[in-house]
CSV table of C-alpha atoms in Angstrom, one decimal:
chain,number,residue,atom,x,y,z
R,1,MET,CA,-12.5,99.6,119.2
R,2,ASN,CA,-12.3,96.2,120.9
R,3,ILE,CA,-11.3,93.2,118.8
R,4,LYS,CA,-11.9,89.6,119.7
R,5,ILE,CA,-10.6,86.6,117.9
R,6,ILE,CA,-12.7,83.5,118.8
R,7,LEU,CA,-11.4,80.2,117.7
R,8,GLU,CA,-12.6,76.7,118.0
R,9,GLY,CA,-9.7,74.7,119.5
R,10,LYS,CA,-6.5,75.6,121.2
R,11,ILE,CA,-3.2,77.3,120.2
R,12,LYS,CA,-0.8,74.5,121.1
R,13,GLU,CA,2.5,75.2,119.3
R,14,PRO,CA,4.9,77.4,121.2
R,15,TYR,CA,6.1,79.2,118.1
R,16,PHE,CA,2.5,80.3,117.3
R,17,LYS,CA,2.0,81.4,120.9
R,18,LEU,CA,5.2,83.5,120.9
R,19,GLY,CA,4.3,85.2,117.6
R,20,ILE,CA,0.7,85.8,118.7
R,21,GLU,CA,1.8,87.3,122.0
R,22,GLU,CA,4.3,89.6,120.2
R,23,PHE,CA,1.6,91.0,117.9
R,24,LYS,CA,-0.8,91.4,120.8
R,25,LYS,CA,1.8,93.4,122.6
R,26,ARG,CA,2.4,95.6,119.5
R,27,LEU,CA,-1.3,96.2,119.1
R,28,THR,CA,-1.7,97.7,122.6
R,29,GLY,CA,-1.1,101.2,121.3
R,30,TYR,CA,-3.9,100.9,118.7
R,31,THR,CA,-6.7,98.6,120.0
R,32,SER,CA,-7.8,96.2,122.6
R,33,LEU,CA,-7.4,92.6,121.4
R,34,LYS,CA,-8.5,89.4,123.0
R,35,ILE,CA,-8.1,85.8,121.8
R,36,ILE,CA,-10.6,83.3,123.1
R,37,GLU,CA,-10.2,79.6,122.7
R,38,VAL,CA,-13.5,77.6,122.9
R,39,ASN,CA,-14.7,74.0,122.5
R,40,SER,CA,-17.9,75.0,120.7
R,41,ILE,CA,-18.0,78.2,118.7
R,42,SER,CA,-21.8,77.9,118.3
R,43,ASP,CA,-22.4,77.8,122.1
R,44,PHE,CA,-19.9,80.6,122.7
R,45,VAL,CA,-21.4,82.9,120.1
R,46,LYS,CA,-25.0,82.3,121.3
R,47,SER,CA,-24.2,83.3,124.9
R,48,ASN,CA,-21.3,85.7,124.7
R,49,VAL,CA,-21.4,87.8,121.5
R,50,LYS,CA,-23.3,91.0,121.8
R,51,GLN,CA,-25.9,92.2,119.4
R,52,ASN,CA,-23.8,95.3,118.6
R,53,SER,CA,-20.8,93.3,117.6
R,54,TYR,CA,-19.6,93.3,114.0
R,55,ILE,CA,-19.0,89.6,113.2
R,56,ILE,CA,-16.4,88.6,110.6
R,57,THR,CA,-16.2,84.9,109.8
R,58,LEU,CA,-13.1,83.4,108.3
R,59,GLU,CA,-14.3,81.4,105.3
R,60,ILE,CA,-12.5,80.1,102.3
R,61,GLU,CA,-15.5,81.2,100.2
R,62,GLY,CA,-15.4,84.7,101.7
R,63,CYS,CA,-14.1,87.9,100.2
R,64,GLU,CA,-10.4,88.2,99.7
R,65,LEU,CA,-8.9,91.6,100.6
R,66,SER,CA,-5.5,93.1,100.1
R,67,SER,CA,-3.8,94.5,103.3
R,68,PRO,CA,-4.8,98.1,102.4
R,69,GLU,CA,-8.4,97.0,101.7
R,70,PHE,CA,-8.5,95.1,105.0
R,71,ALA,CA,-7.3,98.2,106.8
R,72,GLN,CA,-10.0,100.2,105.1
R,73,LYS,CA,-12.6,97.6,106.2
R,74,ILE,CA,-11.5,98.0,109.8
R,75,LYS,CA,-11.7,101.8,109.5
R,76,GLU,CA,-15.2,101.7,108.0
R,77,ILE,CA,-16.4,99.5,110.9
R,78,GLU,CA,-14.9,101.8,113.5
R,79,GLN,CA,-16.3,104.9,111.8
R,80,ASP,CA,-19.9,103.7,111.3
R,81,GLY,CA,-20.4,104.0,115.1
R,82,ILE,CA,-22.9,101.2,115.2
R,83,CYS,CA,-20.7,98.4,116.6
R,84,ASN,CA,-18.4,98.7,119.6
R,85,GLU,CA,-16.4,95.5,118.8
R,86,ILE,CA,-15.2,93.4,115.9
R,87,VAL,CA,-15.4,89.7,116.5
R,88,PHE,CA,-13.5,87.4,114.2
R,89,LEU,CA,-14.7,83.8,114.2
R,90,ILE,CA,-12.3,80.9,113.2
R,91,GLY,CA,-13.7,77.4,113.0
R,92,GLY,CA,-12.1,74.1,113.8
R,93,SER,CA,-11.2,71.3,111.4
R,94,GLU,CA,-14.8,71.1,110.1
R,95,GLY,CA,-15.1,74.9,109.5
R,96,LEU,CA,-17.8,77.1,110.9
R,97,PRO,CA,-21.4,75.8,111.4
R,98,VAL,CA,-24.1,77.2,109.0
R,99,ASP,CA,-25.9,79.0,111.9
R,100,ILE,CA,-22.6,80.9,112.7
R,101,ARG,CA,-21.9,81.7,109.1
R,102,ASN,CA,-25.4,83.1,108.8
R,103,LYS,CA,-24.7,85.6,111.6
R,104,SER,CA,-21.7,87.0,109.8
R,105,ASN,CA,-21.7,90.7,108.9
R,106,PHE,CA,-18.7,90.0,106.6
R,107,LYS,CA,-17.3,86.7,105.3
R,108,PHE,CA,-13.5,87.1,104.9
R,109,SER,CA,-11.1,84.8,103.2
R,110,MET,CA,-7.4,85.2,103.9
R,111,SER,CA,-6.6,82.9,101.0
R,112,LYS,CA,-8.0,80.1,98.9
R,113,LEU,CA,-5.5,77.9,100.9
R,114,THR,CA,-6.6,76.1,104.0
R,115,PHE,CA,-4.7,77.0,107.2
R,116,LEU,CA,-4.4,75.3,110.6
R,117,HIS,CA,-6.6,77.4,113.0
R,118,GLN,CA,-3.4,78.3,114.9
R,119,GLU,CA,-1.8,79.5,111.7
R,120,ALA,CA,-5.0,81.5,110.8
R,121,VAL,CA,-4.9,83.3,114.2
R,122,PHE,CA,-1.2,84.2,113.7
R,123,ILE,CA,-1.8,85.5,110.2
R,124,LEU,CA,-4.9,87.3,111.2
R,125,ILE,CA,-3.4,89.1,114.2
R,126,GLU,CA,-0.4,90.1,112.1
R,127,GLN,CA,-2.8,91.5,109.4
R,128,ILE,CA,-4.7,93.4,112.1
R,129,TYR,CA,-1.4,95.0,113.3
R,130,ARG,CA,-0.5,95.8,109.7
R,131,ALA,CA,-3.9,97.4,109.2
R,132,TYR,CA,-3.4,99.8,112.1
R,133,LYS,CA,0.1,100.6,110.8
R,134,ILE,CA,-1.4,101.4,107.4
R,135,LEU,CA,-4.3,103.5,108.9
R,136,ASN,CA,-1.7,105.5,110.9
R,137,ASN,CA,0.6,106.0,107.9
R,138,GLU,CA,3.4,104.1,109.6
R,139,THR,CA,6.1,102.3,107.7
R,140,TYR,CA,5.8,98.6,108.8
R,141,HIS,CA,3.4,97.6,106.0
R,142,LYS,CA,5.8,98.4,103.1
């Protein structure tokens, strides 16, 4: 399964870049993960996200999941065989536009708290790594 994290804006802080790169490296044994920084998430989604992509939008109003539930969600998407990639969409300071939220297959909230988009990417990528460790019955998640 391919995973993409699309975010409106840039990852600027070196400490976030280092952490994100570390988890990308750790994920290579489990999945293919790409992070794409864009100026306009609407324009990017319209022209670059495939019909058979499973779109997960990060929204404060979305469904909160525990780490094991998040792992199960990834497993379900992989096993249904309909989608060949998972695309996570993270908005900028104004959040995600309504047209993008309407395309979502699943609205996901990491917390009721608001995070910087750089922080959200770091937390998300760590949770994706944790999900694969859980799915493979490995000890990192404990």
